[in-house]
Amino acid sequence: MSTLHQLALTRLPGVGPVLARKLLEHYGHAEAVCRESEKDLLALPGFGKRIARSFGPSVVFTALKEAEAELEFIDQAGIRLLYYKDEAYPRRLKDCCDAPLVLFCQGQAFPDRTRVLSIVGSRKATREGKRLCDLLIKELRPYDPLIISGLAYGIDVTAHEAALKNGLPTIGVLGHGMSHMYPAAHHRISREMIAAGGLLSEWFHDTPAAPGNFPRRNRIVAGLADATVVVEAGPGGGALITADIAASYDRDVFAFPGRAGDANSQGCLRLIRDHKAQLITGAADLVWLLGWEPVSVDTSSKPLQSDEFLPEERDIMQVISENDGVSIDELLVLTKNTRHFLCYALINLEIGGFIENIPGKGYVLP
């Protein structure tokens, strides 16, 4: 199958993910779809002239040129392309009828981890909402979930920051292309997420952050996860759209109730009232309802293999091996990593049995 034609198919006007899948089921692969004539397409059930014109020679030619330029960009930028029939495409998302045909992926990203949780909420989060979000993720640390959100202001970025702080992987789903960051203030944390999780987008790299992109983005946030948690939400907004989509995918939805008179609780209360979300007050409720048990890691037979580590992790191991006990503050200076990434790396290395944290002495090799 041609990667070029897979990308080009997403650029044809009027051809969304649902129609594209139907065409691929009929023709077998993207190149065959792009080469089909308008006349033959009109013979298919439900195909009108407007959609058939999207496959005119000049339109397809333009789409192929755009796809060619995009492939060149992602190759230079180190971005992976995930096609929905690929083994690497997120399995939970693949089950959604309107999942993107292709995803652009930057970073480590492990969307098929055993436990994946989407956390969303108001962009104008209150101090209490941020506290609840931060505490929830801290208490979920023993269960080792992957945290998904949309890297927006408010609850989204709070969820990403809390995941990094607690050594949990986190993925941000973007409503624009990979060549820029919106909001720009989140550029720094996006770099940290790439090192300890990743970024996903269905958009070509130069796609701006247009308002209509974000509701579409929300279906990916919902589709990637086993469950969606709404921390705070007003009477409208993207968090409620994500919750509704998650429910339509037959995924669990949970919401914090907040206080009846608070504007930022109205959306959560409505979800609970309409039986679209189950009420939770903290991590204990969530893990009980999902049937999660704390992760137990067996490290007795795990050998130390240097090729398993990121370059930054190898540097950390090297510094620890050269010192008779080294504190996290000393590691920050010696390795020049951010505190978020260093905490994440140290937890991974400690869980894997590669290092030990001895009180009063710091990190040492076992």
Short mmCIF file of C-alpha atoms in Angstrom, two decimals:
data_model
loop_
_atom_site.label_atom_id
_atom_site.label_comp_id
_atom_site.label_asym_id
_atom_site.label_seq_id
_atom_site.Cartn_x
_atom_site.Cartn_y
_atom_site.Cartn_z
CA MET A 1 0.00 0.00 0.00
CA SER A 2 1.21 3.50 -0.82
CA THR A 3 1.77 5.82 2.14
CA LEU A 4 1.57 8.70 -0.31
CA HIS A 5 -1.94 7.72 -1.40
CA GLN A 6 -3.04 7.09 2.19
CA LEU A 7 -2.16 10.67 3.03
CA ALA A 8 -3.64 12.04 -0.20
CA LEU A 9 -6.97 10.38 0.55
CA THR A 10 -7.27 12.56 3.69
CA ARG A 11 -6.87 15.71 1.57
CA LEU A 12 -9.76 15.09 -0.81
CA PRO A 13 -12.61 17.56 -0.12
CA GLY A 14 -15.75 15.96 1.25
CA VAL A 15 -14.03 12.64 2.05
CA GLY A 16 -14.06 12.18 5.82
CA PRO A 17 -12.88 9.18 7.87
CA VAL A 18 -16.18 7.26 7.62
CA LEU A 19 -16.46 7.55 3.83
CA ALA A 20 -12.74 6.87 3.40
CA ARG A 21 -13.06 3.61 5.32
CA LYS A 22 -16.01 2.51 3.20
CA LEU A 23 -14.04 3.20 0.04
CA LEU A 24 -11.02 1.32 1.36
CA GLU A 25 -13.19 -1.66 2.25
CA HIS A 26 -14.54 -1.65 -1.31
CA TYR A 27 -11.29 -1.07 -3.23
CA GLY A 28 -8.79 -2.67 -0.86
CA HIS A 29 -6.16 0.08 -0.65
CA ALA A 30 -5.74 3.85 -0.93
CA GLU A 31 -3.97 3.88 -4.29
CA ALA A 32 -6.88 2.10 -5.94
CA VAL A 33 -9.32 4.61 -4.42
CA CYS A 34 -7.31 7.60 -5.68
CA ARG A 35 -7.07 6.12 -9.18
CA GLU A 36 -10.81 5.49 -9.51
CA SER A 37 -12.70 7.50 -12.10
CA GLU A 38 -15.60 9.80 -11.37
CA LYS A 39 -17.83 7.67 -13.60
CA ASP A 40 -17.10 4.45 -11.70
CA LEU A 41 -17.53 6.16 -8.35
CA LEU A 42 -20.98 7.39 -9.37
CA ALA A 43 -21.96 3.76 -9.88
CA LEU A 44 -21.41 3.06 -6.16
CA PRO A 45 -24.50 3.15 -3.90
CA GLY A 46 -25.01 6.52 -2.22
CA PHE A 47 -22.37 8.31 -4.27
CA GLY A 48 -23.42 11.71 -5.64
CA LYS A 49 -21.76 13.99 -8.16
CA ARG A 50 -20.41 16.36 -5.50
CA ILE A 51 -18.34 13.68 -3.77
CA ALA A 52 -17.36 12.02 -7.05
CA ARG A 53 -15.88 15.32 -8.24
CA SER A 54 -13.44 15.10 -5.32
CA PHE A 55 -11.72 12.33 -7.28
CA GLY A 56 -11.22 14.38 -10.43
CA PRO A 57 -7.65 14.16 -11.86
CA SER A 58 -6.67 17.71 -10.92
CA VAL A 59 -8.00 17.36 -7.36
CA VAL A 60 -6.19 14.06 -6.81
CA PHE A 61 -3.00 15.48 -8.33
CA THR A 62 -3.06 18.41 -5.87
CA ALA A 63 -3.72 16.03 -2.95
CA LEU A 64 -0.76 13.86 -3.97
CA LYS A 65 1.57 16.87 -4.15
CA GLU A 66 0.45 17.99 -0.69
CA ALA A 67 0.97 14.46 0.63
CA GLU A 68 4.44 14.34 -0.89
CA ALA A 69 5.41 17.60 0.84
CA GLU A 70 4.02 16.32 4.13
CA LEU A 71 6.01 13.10 3.94
CA GLU A 72 9.16 15.13 3.40
CA PHE A 73 8.37 17.29 6.43
CA ILE A 74 7.63 14.44 8.84
CA ASP A 75 10.73 12.58 7.72
CA GLN A 76 12.91 15.60 8.55
CA ALA A 77 11.04 16.29 11.82
CA GLY A 78 11.21 12.69 13.11
CA ILE A 79 7.43 12.32 13.16
CA ARG A 80 5.87 8.88 12.72
CA LEU A 81 2.83 8.25 10.54
CA LEU A 82 0.26 5.75 11.81
CA TYR A 83 -2.22 4.41 9.25
CA TYR A 84 -5.43 2.94 10.69
CA LYS A 85 -4.68 -0.52 9.28
CA ASP A 86 -1.18 -0.56 10.75
CA GLU A 87 -0.35 -2.70 13.75
CA ALA A 88 0.99 0.38 15.54
CA TYR A 89 -2.27 2.34 15.19
CA PRO A 90 -3.94 2.69 18.64
CA ARG A 91 -6.23 -0.33 19.03
CA ARG A 92 -8.88 1.45 21.13
CA LEU A 93 -9.16 4.25 18.59
CA LYS A 94 -9.28 1.80 15.70
CA ASP A 95 -12.59 0.50 17.10
CA CYS A 96 -14.23 3.93 16.62
CA CYS A 97 -16.12 4.28 13.34
CA ASP A 98 -14.96 7.87 12.76
CA ALA A 99 -11.32 7.43 13.80
CA PRO A 100 -8.78 9.34 11.70
CA LEU A 101 -7.38 7.51 8.70
CA VAL A 102 -3.87 8.60 9.70
CA LEU A 103 -2.26 9.96 12.84
CA PHE A 104 0.96 11.91 13.15
CA CYS A 105 2.91 10.88 16.23
CA GLN A 106 5.83 12.66 17.86
CA GLY A 107 7.66 11.22 20.87
CA GLN A 108 7.73 7.85 22.60
CA ALA A 109 3.91 7.51 22.87
CA PHE A 110 2.45 4.22 24.06
CA PRO A 111 -1.29 4.54 23.36
CA ASP A 112 -1.90 0.79 23.77
CA ARG A 113 -0.85 0.55 27.40
CA THR A 114 -3.02 -1.63 29.62
CA ARG A 115 -4.70 1.35 31.31
CA VAL A 116 -5.46 4.60 29.51
CA LEU A 117 -7.41 7.47 31.03
CA SER A 118 -8.56 10.71 29.41
CA ILE A 119 -8.88 13.67 31.75
CA VAL A 120 -10.66 16.81 30.55
CA GLY A 121 -12.31 19.90 31.93
CA SER A 122 -12.80 23.62 31.76
CA ARG A 123 -10.19 25.86 30.15
CA LYS A 124 -11.00 28.37 32.91
CA ALA A 125 -10.28 25.91 35.69
CA THR A 126 -10.66 27.01 39.28
CA ARG A 127 -8.00 26.47 41.93
CA GLU A 128 -10.16 23.69 43.38
CA GLY A 129 -10.51 22.02 39.99
CA LYS A 130 -6.75 22.03 39.48
CA ARG A 131 -6.25 20.65 42.99
CA LEU A 132 -8.71 17.81 42.34
CA CYS A 133 -7.01 16.99 39.04
CA ASP A 134 -3.55 17.03 40.59
CA LEU A 135 -4.63 14.87 43.55
CA LEU A 136 -6.47 12.39 41.32
CA ILE A 137 -3.38 11.73 39.20
CA LYS A 138 -1.10 11.56 42.23
CA GLU A 139 -3.33 8.88 43.77
CA LEU A 140 -3.50 6.98 40.46
CA ARG A 141 0.29 6.61 40.33
CA PRO A 142 0.29 3.04 41.79
CA TYR A 143 -2.02 1.96 38.94
CA ASP A 144 0.34 3.23 36.22
CA PRO A 145 -2.17 4.66 33.71
CA LEU A 146 -1.36 6.60 30.57
CA ILE A 147 -2.94 10.08 30.85
CA ILE A 148 -4.54 11.58 27.72
CA SER A 149 -5.74 15.15 27.31
CA GLY A 150 -5.86 17.98 24.79
CA LEU A 151 -2.99 20.24 25.96
CA ALA A 152 -5.36 23.20 26.30
CA TYR A 153 -5.43 25.74 29.13
CA GLY A 154 -7.00 24.75 32.43
CA ILE A 155 -7.63 21.13 33.35
CA ASP A 156 -5.93 19.73 30.23
CA VAL A 157 -2.49 21.12 30.94
CA THR A 158 -2.91 20.48 34.68
CA ALA A 159 -3.45 16.80 33.88
CA HIS A 160 -0.33 16.66 31.70
CA GLU A 161 1.77 18.46 34.33
CA ALA A 162 0.53 16.17 37.12
CA ALA A 163 1.30 13.08 35.03
CA LEU A 164 4.87 14.25 34.39
CA LYS A 165 5.32 15.20 38.04
CA ASN A 166 4.23 11.72 39.14
CA GLY A 167 6.26 9.81 36.57
CA LEU A 168 3.28 8.75 34.46
CA PRO A 169 3.33 8.84 30.65
CA THR A 170 1.07 11.39 29.03
CA ILE A 171 -0.06 12.11 25.48
CA GLY A 172 -1.45 15.40 24.20
CA VAL A 173 -3.87 15.35 21.28
CA LEU A 174 -3.52 18.50 19.19
CA GLY A 175 -6.14 20.46 17.30
CA HIS A 176 -3.58 21.65 14.76
CA GLY A 177 -0.47 20.54 12.89
CA MET A 178 2.89 19.63 14.43
CA SER A 179 4.90 22.62 13.16
CA HIS A 180 3.61 24.93 15.90
CA MET A 181 2.03 24.83 19.35
CA TYR A 182 -1.29 26.30 20.49
CA PRO A 183 -1.39 27.81 22.98
CA ALA A 184 2.22 28.96 22.55
CA ALA A 185 2.67 29.01 26.33
CA HIS A 186 2.57 25.20 26.29
CA HIS A 187 5.59 24.79 24.04
CA ARG A 188 7.87 23.96 26.98
CA ILE A 189 5.66 21.26 28.47
CA SER A 190 5.08 19.78 25.00
CA ARG A 191 8.85 19.18 24.75
CA GLU A 192 8.80 17.37 28.10
CA MET A 193 5.81 15.30 26.99
CA ILE A 194 7.64 14.18 23.86
CA ALA A 195 10.37 12.77 26.10
CA ALA A 196 7.91 11.05 28.45
CA GLY A 197 4.92 10.26 26.25
CA GLY A 198 4.12 12.14 23.09
CA LEU A 199 1.91 14.27 20.89
CA LEU A 200 -0.70 13.08 18.39
CA SER A 201 -2.46 14.95 15.60
CA GLU A 202 -4.55 14.05 12.57
CA TRP A 203 -3.66 17.32 10.82
CA PHE A 204 -0.94 18.11 8.28
CA HIS A 205 1.93 20.00 9.92
CA ASP A 206 0.95 23.50 8.76
CA THR A 207 -2.73 23.26 9.76
CA PRO A 208 -3.61 26.22 12.04
CA ALA A 209 -5.53 25.94 15.29
CA ALA A 210 -8.95 26.71 13.76
CA PRO A 211 -11.97 26.56 16.12
CA GLY A 212 -13.62 23.74 14.17
CA ASN A 213 -10.61 21.46 14.67
CA PHE A 214 -11.06 21.08 18.42
CA PRO A 215 -14.41 19.27 18.49
CA ARG A 216 -12.89 16.81 15.98
CA ARG A 217 -9.81 16.53 18.19
CA ASN A 218 -12.04 15.58 21.12
CA ARG A 219 -13.15 12.31 19.50
CA ILE A 220 -9.51 11.19 19.51
CA VAL A 221 -9.14 12.12 23.19
CA ALA A 222 -12.23 10.02 23.95
CA GLY A 223 -11.40 7.16 21.60
CA LEU A 224 -7.87 6.55 22.87
CA ALA A 225 -8.97 5.79 26.43
CA ASP A 226 -10.78 3.18 28.47
CA ALA A 227 -12.54 5.95 30.36
CA THR A 228 -12.91 9.73 30.42
CA VAL A 229 -12.92 11.82 33.60
CA VAL A 230 -14.48 15.30 33.59
CA VAL A 231 -12.98 17.28 36.45
CA GLU A 232 -14.75 20.60 35.92
CA ALA A 233 -17.10 21.81 33.20
CA GLY A 234 -19.44 24.69 32.67
CA PRO A 235 -22.81 24.36 30.93
CA GLY A 236 -21.08 24.00 27.53
CA GLY A 237 -17.66 23.46 26.03
CA GLY A 238 -15.22 20.88 24.78
CA ALA A 239 -15.15 18.72 27.93
CA LEU A 240 -18.85 17.92 27.53
CA ILE A 241 -18.35 17.16 23.84
CA THR A 242 -15.57 14.72 24.78
CA ALA A 243 -17.78 13.09 27.42
CA ASP A 244 -20.69 12.70 24.99
CA ILE A 245 -18.39 11.16 22.37
CA ALA A 246 -16.88 8.77 24.94
CA ALA A 247 -20.37 7.64 25.92
CA SER A 248 -21.26 7.12 22.24
CA TYR A 249 -18.19 4.85 21.97
CA ASP A 250 -19.54 2.87 24.95
CA ARG A 251 -16.61 3.98 27.11
CA ASP A 252 -16.91 4.78 30.81
CA VAL A 253 -17.39 8.42 31.76
CA PHE A 254 -16.83 9.82 35.25
CA ALA A 255 -17.35 13.30 36.69
CA PHE A 256 -16.62 15.16 39.90
CA PRO A 257 -19.85 16.71 41.22
CA GLY A 258 -18.49 20.01 42.53
CA ARG A 259 -20.90 22.37 44.27
CA ALA A 260 -24.44 22.93 43.00
CA GLY A 261 -24.08 26.69 42.72
CA ASP A 262 -20.71 26.82 40.96
CA ALA A 263 -20.73 27.66 37.24
CA ASN A 264 -17.83 25.26 36.60
CA SER A 265 -19.81 22.39 38.12
CA GLN A 266 -22.88 22.74 35.91
CA GLY A 267 -21.61 20.51 33.12
CA CYS A 268 -20.49 17.75 35.49
CA LEU A 269 -23.78 17.83 37.39
CA ARG A 270 -25.72 17.63 34.13
CA LEU A 271 -23.70 14.57 33.00
CA ILE A 272 -24.40 12.87 36.33
CA ARG A 273 -28.09 13.85 36.31
CA ASP A 274 -28.57 12.53 32.77
CA HIS A 275 -26.79 9.26 33.61
CA LYS A 276 -24.02 9.99 31.11
CA ALA A 277 -21.35 9.93 33.81
CA GLN A 278 -20.80 8.16 37.11
CA LEU A 279 -20.10 10.34 40.12
CA ILE A 280 -16.64 10.12 41.66
CA THR A 281 -15.01 12.00 44.51
CA GLY A 282 -11.47 10.76 44.00
CA ALA A 283 -9.14 8.04 42.75
CA ALA A 284 -10.53 5.41 45.13
CA ASP A 285 -13.96 5.64 43.48
CA LEU A 286 -12.45 5.52 40.01
CA VAL A 287 -10.24 2.45 40.50
CA TRP A 288 -13.06 0.59 42.26
CA LEU A 289 -15.51 1.28 39.43
CA LEU A 290 -12.92 0.28 36.79
CA GLY A 291 -11.76 -2.78 38.73
CA TRP A 292 -8.12 -1.69 38.70
CA GLU A 293 -5.54 -3.25 40.99
CA PRO A 294 -2.17 -1.64 41.81
CA VAL A 295 0.56 -2.61 39.38
CA SER A 296 2.96 -5.26 40.65
CA VAL A 297 6.23 -5.30 38.76
CA ASP A 298 8.43 -8.41 38.73
CA THR A 299 12.01 -7.30 38.19
CA SER A 300 13.77 -10.50 39.25
CA SER A 301 14.54 -11.67 35.73
CA LYS A 302 14.85 -8.34 33.92
CA PRO A 303 18.44 -7.95 32.67
CA LEU A 304 20.13 -4.62 32.26
CA GLN A 305 20.17 -3.87 28.53
CA SER A 306 21.61 -0.51 27.53
CA ASP A 307 19.63 -0.42 24.29
CA GLU A 308 16.38 -0.34 26.30
CA PHE A 309 17.15 3.15 27.59
CA LEU A 310 16.59 6.57 26.10
CA PRO A 311 19.88 8.52 25.68
CA GLU A 312 18.90 10.69 28.66
CA GLU A 313 18.32 7.59 30.80
CA ARG A 314 21.73 6.23 29.85
CA ASP A 315 23.26 9.55 30.97
CA ILE A 316 21.45 9.26 34.30
CA MET A 317 22.70 5.69 34.77
CA GLN A 318 26.24 6.80 33.92
CA VAL A 319 26.18 9.61 36.50
CA ILE A 320 24.82 7.27 39.19
CA SER A 321 27.46 4.65 38.40
CA GLU A 322 30.24 7.23 38.78
CA ASN A 323 29.06 8.48 42.18
CA ASP A 324 28.60 6.74 45.50
CA GLY A 325 25.03 7.92 45.94
CA VAL A 326 23.66 10.98 44.17
CA SER A 327 20.61 13.09 45.06
CA ILE A 328 17.93 14.21 42.66
CA ASP A 329 19.16 17.82 42.95
CA GLU A 330 22.68 16.71 42.01
CA LEU A 331 21.28 14.72 39.08
CA LEU A 332 19.44 17.84 37.87
CA VAL A 333 22.75 19.70 37.67
CA LEU A 334 24.85 16.84 36.30
CA THR A 335 22.43 15.58 33.63
CA LYS A 336 20.84 18.95 32.69
CA ASN A 337 17.38 17.33 32.43
CA THR A 338 14.16 19.02 33.50
CA ARG A 339 12.79 18.02 36.88
CA HIS A 340 9.64 16.55 35.26
CA PHE A 341 11.61 14.30 32.93
CA LEU A 342 14.16 13.35 35.60
CA CYS A 343 11.41 12.25 38.02
CA TYR A 344 9.77 10.22 35.26
CA ALA A 345 13.09 8.56 34.28
CA LEU A 346 14.10 7.78 37.86
CA ILE A 347 10.77 6.13 38.60
CA ASN A 348 11.04 3.99 35.46
CA LEU A 349 14.61 2.95 36.29
CA GLU A 350 13.70 2.22 39.91
CA ILE A 351 10.63 0.17 38.97
CA GLY A 352 12.76 -1.75 36.49
CA GLY A 353 15.27 -2.61 39.21
CA PHE A 354 18.10 -0.71 37.51
CA ILE A 355 18.69 1.75 40.38
CA GLU A 356 17.81 2.01 44.08
CA ASN A 357 16.86 5.01 46.19
CA ILE A 358 18.55 4.66 49.59
CA PRO A 359 17.30 7.22 52.17
CA GLY A 360 20.08 9.56 53.19
CA LYS A 361 22.37 8.37 50.41
CA GLY A 362 20.43 9.06 47.22
CA TYR A 363 20.33 6.95 44.08
CA VAL A 364 22.78 4.06 43.70
CA LEU A 365 23.14 1.03 41.48
CA PRO A 366 21.70 -2.16 43.04
#
